[in-house]
XYZ file of N, CA, C and O in Angstrom:
780
model
N 94.705 -58.604 -96.917
C 96.034 -59.079 -96.569
C 96.124 -60.566 -96.852
O 95.272 -61.339 -96.462
N 97.165 -60.983 -97.517
C 97.370 -62.394 -97.840
C 98.720 -62.823 -97.289
O 99.671 -62.055 -97.286
N 98.791 -64.060 -96.832
C 100.038 -64.573 -96.267
C 100.722 -65.461 -97.282
O 100.083 -66.267 -97.943
N 102.017 -65.317 -97.399
C 102.789 -66.154 -98.300
C 103.509 -67.204 -97.470
O 104.707 -67.143 -97.258
N 102.785 -68.155 -96.964
C 103.336 -69.219 -96.151
C 102.928 -70.546 -96.779
O 101.784 -70.700 -97.211
N 103.838 -71.535 -96.869
C 103.515 -72.800 -97.543
C 102.255 -73.493 -97.017
O 101.532 -74.114 -97.778
N 101.985 -73.363 -95.730
C 100.803 -74.032 -95.184
C 99.511 -73.399 -95.703
O 98.454 -74.011 -95.700
N 99.600 -72.166 -96.181
C 98.408 -71.469 -96.659
C 98.261 -71.521 -98.185
O 97.387 -70.892 -98.740
N 99.116 -72.266 -98.865
C 99.029 -72.391 -100.316
C 98.143 -73.575 -100.686
O 98.245 -74.652 -100.119
N 97.278 -73.395 -101.624
C 96.465 -74.468 -102.185
C 96.499 -74.310 -103.697
O 96.011 -73.320 -104.242
N 97.116 -75.278 -104.376
C 97.246 -75.222 -105.834
C 97.844 -73.897 -106.285
O 97.347 -73.237 -107.193
N 98.911 -73.472 -105.622
C 99.649 -72.244 -105.930
C 98.792 -70.987 -105.784
O 99.045 -69.977 -106.386
N 97.770 -71.080 -104.981
C 96.888 -69.953 -104.735
C 97.193 -69.408 -103.333
O 97.327 -70.156 -102.377
N 97.357 -68.106 -103.225
C 97.544 -67.503 -101.909
C 96.182 -67.401 -101.237
O 95.220 -66.954 -101.839
N 96.118 -67.826 -100.005
C 94.861 -67.858 -99.274
C 94.861 -66.718 -98.262
O 95.796 -66.578 -97.487
N 93.829 -65.889 -98.240
C 93.763 -64.816 -97.241
C 93.694 -65.396 -95.822
O 93.118 -66.452 -95.607
N 94.281 -64.686 -94.857
C 94.296 -65.165 -93.475
C 92.908 -65.226 -92.856
O 92.672 -66.002 -91.947
N 91.979 -64.414 -93.353
C 90.633 -64.458 -92.786
C 89.770 -65.548 -93.431
O 88.634 -65.758 -93.027
N 90.304 -66.270 -94.399
C 89.598 -67.381 -95.026
C 89.452 -68.510 -94.010
O 90.367 -68.795 -93.249
N 88.318 -69.186 -93.991
C 88.079 -70.241 -92.992
C 89.050 -71.409 -93.165
O 89.407 -72.056 -92.196
N 89.501 -71.667 -94.404
C 90.476 -72.745 -94.614
C 91.804 -72.396 -93.950
O 92.441 -73.233 -93.334
N 92.215 -71.141 -94.073
C 93.471 -70.705 -93.466
C 93.389 -70.776 -91.945
O 94.315 -71.234 -91.280
N 92.261 -70.344 -91.405
C 92.084 -70.392 -89.948
C 92.141 -71.827 -89.445
O 92.743 -72.123 -88.417
N 91.513 -72.739 -90.179
C 91.512 -74.142 -89.772
C 92.924 -74.726 -89.821
O 93.340 -75.463 -88.926
N 93.676 -74.382 -90.860
C 95.043 -74.893 -90.977
C 95.947 -74.330 -89.881
O 96.784 -75.037 -89.327
N 95.789 -73.063 -89.562
C 96.612 -72.453 -88.524
C 96.267 -73.012 -87.144
O 97.137 -73.138 -86.294
N 95.004 -73.370 -86.909
C 94.599 -73.958 -85.629
C 95.208 -75.336 -85.446
O 95.455 -75.768 -84.333
N 95.430 -76.048 -86.557
C 95.972 -77.400 -86.493
C 97.401 -77.403 -85.964
O 97.833 -78.377 -85.368
N 98.138 -76.339 -86.214
C 99.522 -76.290 -85.755
C 99.522 -76.278 -84.229
O 98.956 -75.408 -83.602
N 100.140 -77.276 -83.656
C 100.157 -77.410 -82.206
C 101.162 -76.444 -81.592
O 102.274 -76.290 -82.079
N 100.745 -75.803 -80.496
C 101.665 -74.946 -79.769
C 102.669 -75.827 -79.025
O 102.303 -76.841 -78.452
N 103.912 -75.409 -79.033
C 104.948 -76.153 -78.334
C 105.109 -75.562 -76.938
O 105.326 -74.368 -76.785
N 104.987 -76.412 -75.936
C 105.112 -75.971 -74.547
C 106.593 -75.886 -74.183
O 107.358 -76.820 -74.419
N 106.990 -74.766 -73.626
C 108.378 -74.572 -73.228
C 108.407 -73.892 -71.861
O 108.216 -72.682 -71.761
N 108.648 -74.663 -70.785
C 108.676 -74.046 -69.456
C 109.903 -73.160 -69.285
O 110.949 -73.402 -69.875
N 109.750 -72.139 -68.480
C 110.827 -71.199 -68.221
C 111.892 -71.863 -67.349
O 111.583 -72.638 -66.451
N 113.160 -71.523 -67.613
C 114.278 -72.106 -66.879
C 114.126 -71.879 -65.375
O 113.797 -70.784 -64.934
N 114.360 -72.916 -64.589
C 114.328 -72.912 -63.124
C 112.938 -72.653 -62.546
O 112.797 -72.388 -61.367
N 111.888 -72.744 -63.372
C 110.515 -72.604 -62.880
C 110.058 -73.943 -62.307
O 110.721 -74.975 -62.488
N 108.916 -73.955 -61.650
C 108.370 -75.192 -61.104
C 108.226 -76.291 -62.147
O 108.744 -77.401 -61.958
N 107.535 -76.032 -63.273
C 107.396 -77.081 -64.290
C 108.733 -77.555 -64.854
O 108.938 -78.744 -65.075
N 109.653 -76.618 -65.061
C 110.972 -76.956 -65.612
C 111.699 -77.949 -64.709
O 112.200 -78.974 -65.166
N 111.764 -77.638 -63.410
C 112.530 -78.494 -62.505
C 111.833 -79.823 -62.246
O 112.495 -80.847 -62.072
N 110.506 -79.830 -62.238
C 109.786 -81.089 -62.041
C 110.033 -82.017 -63.221
O 110.370 -83.193 -63.043
N 109.905 -81.495 -64.431
C 110.136 -82.314 -65.627
C 111.580 -82.804 -65.700
O 111.831 -83.987 -65.925
N 112.539 -81.903 -65.499
C 113.945 -82.305 -65.622
C 114.355 -83.270 -64.511
O 115.138 -84.192 -64.745
N 113.809 -83.111 -63.307
C 114.123 -84.026 -62.210
C 113.581 -85.423 -62.492
O 114.288 -86.425 -62.300
N 112.337 -85.508 -62.938
C 111.763 -86.814 -63.271
C 112.565 -87.493 -64.383
O 112.845 -88.695 -64.318
N 112.971 -86.718 -65.382
C 113.727 -87.297 -66.492
C 115.112 -87.758 -66.035
O 115.573 -88.840 -66.409
N 115.763 -86.949 -65.225
C 117.102 -87.310 -64.749
C 117.055 -88.589 -63.901
O 117.900 -89.475 -64.048
N 116.074 -88.702 -63.030
C 115.938 -89.906 -62.213
C 115.649 -91.123 -63.085
O 116.155 -92.210 -62.830
N 114.861 -90.919 -64.111
C 114.523 -92.016 -65.030
C 115.761 -92.486 -65.777
O 115.989 -93.684 -65.922
N 116.572 -91.551 -66.238
C 117.730 -91.899 -67.055
C 118.940 -92.366 -66.239
O 119.624 -93.295 -66.643
N 119.221 -91.695 -65.124
C 120.434 -92.023 -64.370
C 120.228 -93.120 -63.334
O 121.104 -93.954 -63.153
N 119.102 -93.126 -62.652
C 118.867 -94.095 -61.579
C 117.813 -95.144 -61.929
O 117.476 -95.969 -61.080
N 117.246 -95.060 -63.127
C 116.222 -96.001 -63.600
C 115.008 -96.041 -62.673
O 114.405 -97.085 -62.473
N 114.680 -94.887 -62.095
C 113.495 -94.748 -61.249
C 112.410 -94.104 -62.104
O 112.578 -92.990 -62.578
N 111.334 -94.824 -62.308
C 110.303 -94.363 -63.231
C 109.272 -93.444 -62.605
O 108.579 -92.725 -63.316
N 109.118 -93.472 -61.271
C 108.160 -92.582 -60.628
C 108.683 -92.168 -59.255
O 109.441 -92.898 -58.624
N 108.261 -90.987 -58.830
C 108.680 -90.439 -57.540
C 107.455 -89.967 -56.772
O 106.522 -89.428 -57.368
N 107.500 -90.125 -55.443
C 106.411 -89.564 -54.647
C 106.668 -88.064 -54.477
O 107.742 -87.564 -54.796
N 105.672 -87.358 -53.986
C 105.747 -85.900 -53.906
C 106.907 -85.424 -53.042
O 107.646 -84.512 -53.425
N 107.114 -86.051 -51.895
C 108.187 -85.622 -50.989
C 109.560 -85.777 -51.643
O 110.393 -84.860 -51.576
N 109.792 -86.900 -52.278
C 111.095 -87.151 -52.927
C 111.287 -86.223 -54.128
O 112.370 -85.692 -54.340
N 110.229 -86.032 -54.901
C 110.303 -85.153 -56.063
C 110.628 -83.724 -55.645
O 111.488 -83.067 -56.234
N 109.975 -83.246 -54.596
C 110.256 -81.893 -54.105
C 111.692 -81.771 -53.612
O 112.369 -80.780 -53.885
N 112.150 -82.773 -52.874
C 113.514 -82.723 -52.315
C 114.568 -82.674 -53.426
O 115.537 -81.927 -53.335
N 114.375 -83.467 -54.473
C 115.342 -83.492 -55.574
C 115.244 -82.253 -56.460
O 116.249 -81.797 -57.004
N 114.034 -81.711 -56.620
C 113.832 -80.584 -57.534
C 114.118 -79.228 -56.901
O 114.481 -78.285 -57.610
N 113.955 -79.093 -55.584
C 114.078 -77.784 -54.937
C 115.407 -77.077 -55.190
O 115.411 -75.883 -55.475
N 116.559 -77.755 -55.134
C 117.817 -77.035 -55.387
C 117.905 -76.412 -56.779
O 118.637 -75.455 -56.984
N 117.138 -76.924 -57.718
C 117.154 -76.410 -59.083
C 116.171 -75.258 -59.294
O 116.251 -74.568 -60.291
N 115.217 -75.109 -58.392
C 114.093 -74.194 -58.599
C 114.342 -72.839 -57.954
O 114.811 -72.757 -56.825
N 114.006 -71.777 -58.670
C 114.176 -70.431 -58.113
C 113.048 -70.073 -57.148
O 113.163 -69.150 -56.370
N 111.942 -70.806 -57.202
C 110.805 -70.576 -56.297
C 110.762 -71.702 -55.271
O 111.412 -72.729 -55.422
N 109.973 -71.511 -54.245
C 109.877 -72.490 -53.178
C 108.806 -73.524 -53.514
O 107.640 -73.179 -53.705
N 109.192 -74.794 -53.585
C 108.249 -75.865 -53.899
C 107.419 -76.278 -52.694
O 106.420 -76.974 -52.836
N 107.826 -75.870 -51.506
C 107.164 -76.294 -50.276
C 106.159 -75.274 -49.739
O 105.050 -75.609 -49.399
N 106.593 -74.040 -49.605
C 105.803 -73.036 -48.904
C 104.885 -72.277 -49.842
O 105.244 -71.971 -50.974
N 103.715 -71.951 -49.346
C 102.718 -71.236 -50.144
C 103.170 -69.799 -50.384
O 103.596 -69.111 -49.475
N 103.036 -69.389 -51.620
C 103.405 -68.032 -52.004
C 102.126 -67.234 -52.240
O 101.160 -67.417 -51.544
N 102.122 -66.416 -53.249
C 100.951 -65.607 -53.605
C 99.775 -66.518 -53.962
O 99.953 -67.581 -54.543
N 98.611 -66.102 -53.616
C 97.360 -66.819 -53.893
C 97.320 -68.213 -53.268
O 96.636 -69.100 -53.748
N 98.107 -68.439 -52.224
C 98.056 -69.698 -51.498
C 98.554 -70.904 -52.261
O 98.189 -72.032 -51.957
N 99.379 -70.696 -53.268
C 99.889 -71.801 -54.074
C 101.400 -71.910 -53.914
O 102.070 -70.942 -53.619
N 101.914 -73.109 -54.129
C 103.355 -73.317 -54.122
C 103.824 -73.464 -55.566
O 102.999 -73.622 -56.476
N 105.122 -73.442 -55.759
C 105.644 -73.677 -57.107
C 105.323 -75.098 -57.558
O 105.272 -75.381 -58.748
N 105.083 -75.985 -56.598
C 104.749 -77.375 -56.932
C 103.323 -77.511 -57.452
O 102.977 -78.509 -58.076
N 102.488 -76.516 -57.222
C 101.093 -76.564 -57.669
C 100.966 -76.700 -59.185
O 99.925 -77.134 -59.682
N 102.012 -76.359 -59.904
C 101.994 -76.475 -61.369
C 101.844 -77.923 -61.818
O 101.492 -78.177 -62.974
N 102.087 -78.858 -60.919
C 102.006 -80.267 -61.301
C 100.589 -80.635 -61.745
O 100.414 -81.501 -62.598
N 99.595 -79.949 -61.201
C 98.205 -80.202 -61.615
C 98.042 -79.936 -63.108
O 97.410 -80.710 -63.826
N 98.599 -78.824 -63.573
C 98.519 -78.470 -64.999
C 99.303 -79.470 -65.852
O 98.858 -79.854 -66.934
N 100.470 -79.893 -65.353
C 101.266 -80.878 -66.092
C 100.521 -82.204 -66.217
O 100.618 -82.875 -67.245
N 99.764 -82.568 -65.198
C 98.950 -83.789 -65.248
C 97.790 -83.590 -66.222
O 97.527 -84.446 -67.068
N 97.105 -82.441 -66.124
C 95.965 -82.158 -67.008
C 96.361 -82.126 -68.475
O 95.585 -82.525 -69.345
N 97.574 -81.649 -68.765
C 98.039 -81.534 -70.150
C 98.739 -82.807 -70.647
O 99.313 -82.819 -71.728
N 98.729 -83.864 -69.832
C 99.285 -85.177 -70.185
C 100.802 -85.175 -70.386
O 101.327 -85.879 -71.236
N 101.489 -84.381 -69.566
C 102.951 -84.427 -69.540
C 103.413 -85.381 -68.433
O 104.458 -86.008 -68.546
N 102.632 -85.460 -67.374
C 102.966 -86.279 -66.210
C 101.750 -87.124 -65.839
O 100.612 -86.673 -65.952
N 102.021 -88.335 -65.369
C 100.957 -89.220 -64.882
C 100.972 -89.179 -63.358
O 102.023 -89.283 -62.734
N 99.804 -89.029 -62.784
C 99.644 -89.082 -61.332
C 99.095 -90.464 -60.995
O 98.016 -90.832 -61.438
N 99.864 -91.223 -60.228
C 99.492 -92.588 -59.882
C 99.072 -92.633 -58.423
O 99.858 -92.302 -57.544
N 97.842 -93.036 -58.180
C 97.367 -93.149 -56.804
C 96.406 -94.325 -56.694
O 95.738 -94.696 -57.650
N 96.348 -94.878 -55.499
C 95.435 -95.978 -55.210
C 94.323 -95.404 -54.333
O 94.618 -94.800 -53.301
N 93.067 -95.562 -54.747
C 91.958 -95.028 -53.943
C 92.015 -95.557 -52.507
O 92.282 -96.726 -52.273
N 91.797 -94.663 -51.556
C 91.811 -95.043 -50.155
C 93.184 -94.965 -49.506
O 93.302 -95.098 -48.294
N 94.229 -94.776 -50.298
C 95.585 -94.660 -49.757
C 95.880 -93.210 -49.419
O 95.325 -92.294 -50.028
N 96.778 -92.954 -48.453
C 97.117 -91.568 -48.102
C 97.776 -90.831 -49.269
O 98.342 -91.447 -50.169
N 97.688 -89.490 -49.221
C 98.234 -88.647 -50.299
C 99.746 -88.822 -50.466
O 100.265 -88.629 -51.547
N 100.462 -89.176 -49.394
C 101.911 -89.331 -49.520
C 102.295 -90.573 -50.323
O 103.459 -90.784 -50.640
N 101.332 -91.387 -50.672
C 101.585 -92.576 -51.501
C 101.409 -92.284 -52.993
O 101.633 -93.148 -53.824
N 100.979 -91.065 -53.339
C 100.807 -90.672 -54.731
C 102.181 -90.566 -55.386
O 103.124 -90.047 -54.795
N 102.286 -91.078 -56.610
C 103.554 -91.011 -57.339
C 103.328 -90.325 -58.680
O 102.235 -90.357 -59.237
N 104.397 -89.718 -59.183
C 104.366 -89.008 -60.457
C 105.403 -89.612 -61.396
O 106.515 -89.930 -60.981
N 105.025 -89.752 -62.661
C 105.945 -90.264 -63.672
C 105.707 -89.519 -64.982
O 104.656 -88.913 -65.185
N 106.690 -89.571 -65.865
C 106.601 -88.884 -67.151
C 105.801 -89.693 -68.155
O 105.936 -90.914 -68.228
N 104.975 -89.012 -68.920
C 104.298 -89.601 -70.068
C 105.146 -89.296 -71.300
O 106.015 -88.422 -71.255
N 104.947 -89.981 -72.418
C 105.791 -89.745 -73.598
C 105.856 -88.279 -74.034
O 106.922 -87.775 -74.383
N 104.734 -87.590 -73.982
C 104.699 -86.170 -74.355
C 105.591 -85.343 -73.417
O 106.311 -84.456 -73.847
N 105.549 -85.646 -72.133
C 106.362 -84.938 -71.152
C 107.824 -85.334 -71.211
O 108.714 -84.528 -70.911
N 108.078 -86.573 -71.594
C 109.459 -87.058 -71.663
C 110.266 -86.286 -72.707
O 111.434 -85.964 -72.480
N 109.633 -85.957 -73.820
C 110.326 -85.189 -74.871
C 110.746 -83.819 -74.354
O 111.877 -83.382 -74.560
N 109.840 -83.140 -73.685
C 110.144 -81.803 -73.166
C 111.125 -81.893 -72.008
O 112.035 -81.088 -71.886
N 110.948 -82.901 -71.150
C 111.828 -83.075 -69.998
C 113.272 -83.297 -70.437
O 114.204 -82.778 -69.817
N 113.452 -84.047 -71.504
C 114.801 -84.288 -72.025
C 115.452 -82.971 -72.457
O 116.616 -82.703 -72.143
N 114.686 -82.136 -73.149
C 115.204 -80.837 -73.581
C 115.498 -79.925 -72.392
O 116.488 -79.206 -72.383
N 114.642 -79.972 -71.370
C 114.860 -79.168 -70.161
C 116.161 -79.568 -69.484
O 116.966 -78.710 -69.107
N 116.377 -80.866 -69.341
C 117.597 -81.333 -68.681
C 118.830 -80.986 -69.505
O 119.855 -80.556 -68.959
N 118.751 -81.139 -70.815
C 119.885 -80.770 -71.678
C 120.207 -79.283 -71.538
O 121.373 -78.898 -71.449
N 119.174 -78.461 -71.498
C 119.382 -77.020 -71.346
C 120.014 -76.721 -69.989
O 120.956 -75.943 -69.886
N 119.496 -77.353 -68.944
C 120.032 -77.121 -67.605
C 121.506 -77.520 -67.513
O 122.324 -76.799 -66.942
N 121.850 -78.660 -68.081
C 123.243 -79.103 -68.059
C 124.147 -78.149 -68.833
O 125.277 -77.891 -68.420
N 123.641 -77.598 -69.931
C 124.424 -76.620 -70.702
C 124.631 -75.333 -69.894
O 125.730 -74.777 -69.885
N 123.600 -74.887 -69.192
C 123.717 -73.690 -68.360
C 124.724 -73.923 -67.241
O 125.589 -73.084 -66.975
N 124.621 -75.073 -66.580
C 125.542 -75.380 -65.488
C 126.985 -75.481 -65.972
O 127.913 -75.090 -65.264
N 127.168 -75.983 -67.171
C 128.518 -76.080 -67.740
C 129.114 -74.685 -67.938
O 130.285 -74.447 -67.658
N 128.295 -73.768 -68.404
C 128.748 -72.395 -68.616
C 129.013 -71.705 -67.279
O 129.975 -70.967 -67.129
N 128.167 -71.972 -66.289
C 128.303 -71.309 -64.996
C 129.488 -71.821 -64.183
O 129.915 -71.154 -63.243
N 130.026 -72.969 -64.526
C 131.167 -73.504 -63.791
C 132.465 -72.885 -64.282
O 133.426 -73.567 -64.600
N 132.469 -71.570 -64.295
C 133.644 -70.830 -64.732
C 134.570 -70.678 -63.526
O 134.253 -69.957 -62.591
N 135.748 -71.325 -63.547
C 136.622 -71.292 -62.378
C 137.139 -69.899 -62.021
O 137.504 -69.651 -60.886
N 137.127 -68.981 -62.948
C 137.630 -67.646 -62.645
C 136.674 -66.868 -61.743
O 137.053 -65.881 -61.135
N 135.404 -67.336 -61.646
C 134.424 -66.628 -60.830
C 134.459 -67.062 -59.367
O 133.931 -66.399 -58.500
N 135.067 -68.210 -59.097
C 135.060 -68.760 -57.743
C 136.472 -68.788 -57.190
O 137.402 -69.268 -57.825
N 136.614 -68.295 -55.987
C 137.904 -68.324 -55.316
C 138.027 -69.637 -54.566
O 137.186 -69.978 -53.747
N 139.084 -70.392 -54.849
C 139.316 -71.655 -54.167
C 140.305 -71.520 -53.023
O 140.762 -72.513 -52.476
N 140.646 -70.294 -52.657
C 141.596 -70.087 -51.571
C 140.880 -70.274 -50.243
O 139.896 -69.604 -49.960
N 141.365 -71.197 -49.404
C 140.733 -71.406 -48.095
C 140.843 -70.176 -47.210
O 141.820 -69.451 -47.264
N 139.814 -69.956 -46.429
C 139.789 -68.822 -45.521
C 139.830 -69.332 -44.080
O 139.037 -70.191 -43.715
N 140.734 -68.802 -43.252
C 140.778 -69.243 -41.857
C 139.526 -68.825 -41.082
O 139.193 -69.426 -40.073
N 138.788 -67.833 -41.575
C 137.590 -67.352 -40.873
C 136.483 -68.400 -40.838
O 135.642 -68.383 -39.958
N 136.459 -69.312 -41.797
C 135.399 -70.333 -41.809
C 135.983 -71.745 -41.762
O 135.514 -72.633 -42.459
N 136.998 -71.922 -40.972
C 137.560 -73.260 -40.758
C 138.393 -73.774 -41.911
O 138.518 -74.977 -42.088
N 138.947 -72.909 -42.708
C 139.790 -73.324 -43.822
C 139.037 -73.651 -45.091
O 139.618 -74.112 -46.057
N 137.731 -73.419 -45.122
C 136.945 -73.666 -46.331
C 136.939 -72.423 -47.216
O 137.102 -71.306 -46.732
N 136.723 -72.633 -48.508
C 136.704 -71.495 -49.433
C 135.372 -70.752 -49.391
O 135.307 -69.599 -49.773
N 134.287 -71.421 -48.929
C 132.969 -70.797 -48.888
C 132.273 -71.126 -47.570
O 132.469 -72.203 -47.021
N 131.434 -70.219 -47.121
C 130.624 -70.446 -45.932
C 129.269 -69.802 -46.179
O 129.182 -68.630 -46.515
N 128.223 -70.582 -46.031
C 126.879 -70.067 -46.209
C 126.336 -69.656 -44.848
O 126.326 -70.452 -43.909
N 125.902 -68.399 -44.720
C 125.335 -67.906 -43.471
C 123.826 -67.819 -43.663
O 123.338 -67.149 -44.570
N 123.097 -68.503 -42.773
C 121.645 -68.575 -42.858
C 121.054 -67.797 -41.686
O 121.392 -68.058 -40.529
N 120.163 -66.868 -42.004
C 119.549 -66.030 -40.983
C 118.536 -66.848 -40.177
O 117.621 -67.448 -40.733
N 118.699 -66.848 -38.855
C 117.800 -67.627 -38.002
C 116.432 -66.975 -37.835
O 115.508 -67.595 -37.323
N 116.274 -65.726 -38.281
C 114.980 -65.042 -38.158
C 114.111 -65.186 -39.397
O 112.980 -64.745 -39.418
N 114.626 -65.803 -40.431
C 113.855 -65.989 -41.654
C 112.942 -67.210 -41.533
O 112.873 -67.837 -40.481
N 112.279 -67.563 -42.625
C 111.361 -68.694 -42.698
C 112.023 -69.954 -42.148
O 113.018 -70.428 -42.693
N 111.476 -70.494 -41.065
C 112.083 -71.618 -40.357
C 112.131 -72.883 -41.227
O 113.151 -73.576 -41.270
N 111.045 -73.191 -41.918
C 110.995 -74.408 -42.744
C 112.015 -74.342 -43.870
O 112.707 -75.329 -44.148
N 112.131 -73.183 -44.513
C 113.091 -73.043 -45.607
C 114.519 -73.121 -45.077
O 115.383 -73.760 -45.672
N 114.782 -72.490 -43.927
C 116.122 -72.527 -43.335
C 116.512 -73.960 -42.973
O 117.658 -74.368 -43.192
N 115.560 -74.727 -42.446
C 115.847 -76.124 -42.099
C 116.169 -76.948 -43.344
O 117.085 -77.770 -43.333
N 115.419 -76.745 -44.420
C 115.708 -77.463 -45.673
C 117.067 -77.065 -46.220
O 117.820 -77.898 -46.722
N 117.397 -75.772 -46.113
C 118.677 -75.285 -46.590
C 119.829 -75.898 -45.784
O 120.827 -76.347 -46.358
N 119.674 -75.961 -44.471
C 120.716 -76.570 -43.625
C 120.842 -78.061 -43.916
O 121.951 -78.601 -43.955
N 119.710 -78.740 -44.143
C 119.728 -80.161 -44.476
C 120.478 -80.397 -45.787
O 121.287 -81.317 -45.902
N 120.222 -79.547 -46.769
C 120.903 -79.655 -48.055
C 122.398 -79.399 -47.893
O 123.223 -80.120 -48.467
N 122.750 -78.398 -47.114
C 124.170 -78.096 -46.870
C 124.875 -79.285 -46.225
O 125.980 -79.651 -46.625
N 124.229 -79.906 -45.231
C 124.831 -81.055 -44.556
C 125.016 -82.220 -45.516
O 126.063 -82.858 -45.527
N 124.007 -82.487 -46.343
C 124.105 -83.627 -47.259
C 125.120 -83.392 -48.370
O 125.719 -84.332 -48.868
N 125.347 -82.121 -48.745
C 126.301 -81.804 -49.814
C 127.685 -81.446 -49.283
O 128.595 -81.198 -50.059
N 127.826 -81.379 -47.949
C 129.121 -81.053 -47.369
C 129.489 -79.579 -47.478
O 130.664 -79.226 -47.504
N 128.494 -78.712 -47.563
C 128.729 -77.274 -47.664
C 128.747 -76.693 -46.250
O 127.779 -76.855 -45.507
N 129.821 -75.998 -45.870
C 129.853 -75.416 -44.525
C 128.852 -74.268 -44.407
O 128.678 -73.489 -45.340
N 128.162 -74.189 -43.263
C 127.170 -73.135 -43.060
C 127.182 -72.689 -41.616
O 127.675 -73.381 -40.731
N 126.625 -71.519 -41.399
C 126.492 -70.950 -40.074
C 125.066 -70.432 -39.948
O 124.573 -69.746 -40.846
N 124.384 -70.781 -38.852
C 122.998 -70.372 -38.631
C 122.983 -69.359 -37.494
O 123.253 -69.712 -36.346
N 122.711 -68.083 -37.820
C 122.730 -67.048 -36.791
C 121.848 -65.874 -37.210
O 121.381 -65.816 -38.345
N 121.645 -64.927 -36.291
C 120.873 -63.720 -36.599
C 121.691 -62.807 -37.514
O 122.846 -62.501 -37.207
N 121.096 -62.408 -38.614
C 121.752 -61.477 -39.544
C 121.014 -60.139 -39.499
O 119.785 -60.108 -39.536
N 121.741 -59.045 -39.455
C 121.062 -57.741 -39.420
C 120.286 -57.452 -40.698
O 119.268 -56.779 -40.678
N 120.750 -57.975 -41.842
C 120.078 -57.696 -43.116
C 118.840 -58.569 -43.309
O 117.954 -58.234 -44.055
N 118.809 -59.720 -42.652
C 117.649 -60.620 -42.782
C 117.626 -61.413 -44.057
O 116.574 -61.808 -44.513
N 118.772 -61.637 -44.682
C 118.817 -62.404 -45.929
C 119.700 -63.633 -45.765
O 120.545 -63.710 -44.886
N 119.493 -64.584 -46.676
C 120.343 -65.769 -46.718
C 121.616 -65.437 -47.456
O 121.632 -64.660 -48.358
């Protein structure tokens, strides 16, 4: 079997894929890292990039990074999931792969650790944020949301009901986010047990 690809041509000669020259050339091609939308790596990269571009903040500590990234993430950045890891645990891999720099001073507490984008991570983070903004633009379809106020929730068009029997830490973060964004919410026992 021979491949007809420009990278495998040498002096107009087709090179078999099992040839050591072809294998070496194919290994040289760098894999492009592309995090999945709304995953831990995606939201961490896009949050760091957005803060860098809009607020001129070059690094964030773990608590601030989690707080800003959590609304964008489909997984929980705080609480341990399967195998005792959080969605934030991916930051170790991002540091190891030189997408993010972990800044710490020896002898200082862990809450003083800060994270910032490296040039390699900045390129991907920019694409992540652009993709996220494009998705949000599409999702802001006014025909899907009713803007008619409802007397049942104080004249607001939406009311978020949070089950008081669910994960306490997550419910508290959700209520905190609702308060800061001005979203009306109700915290009570729900028979279904869902948010």
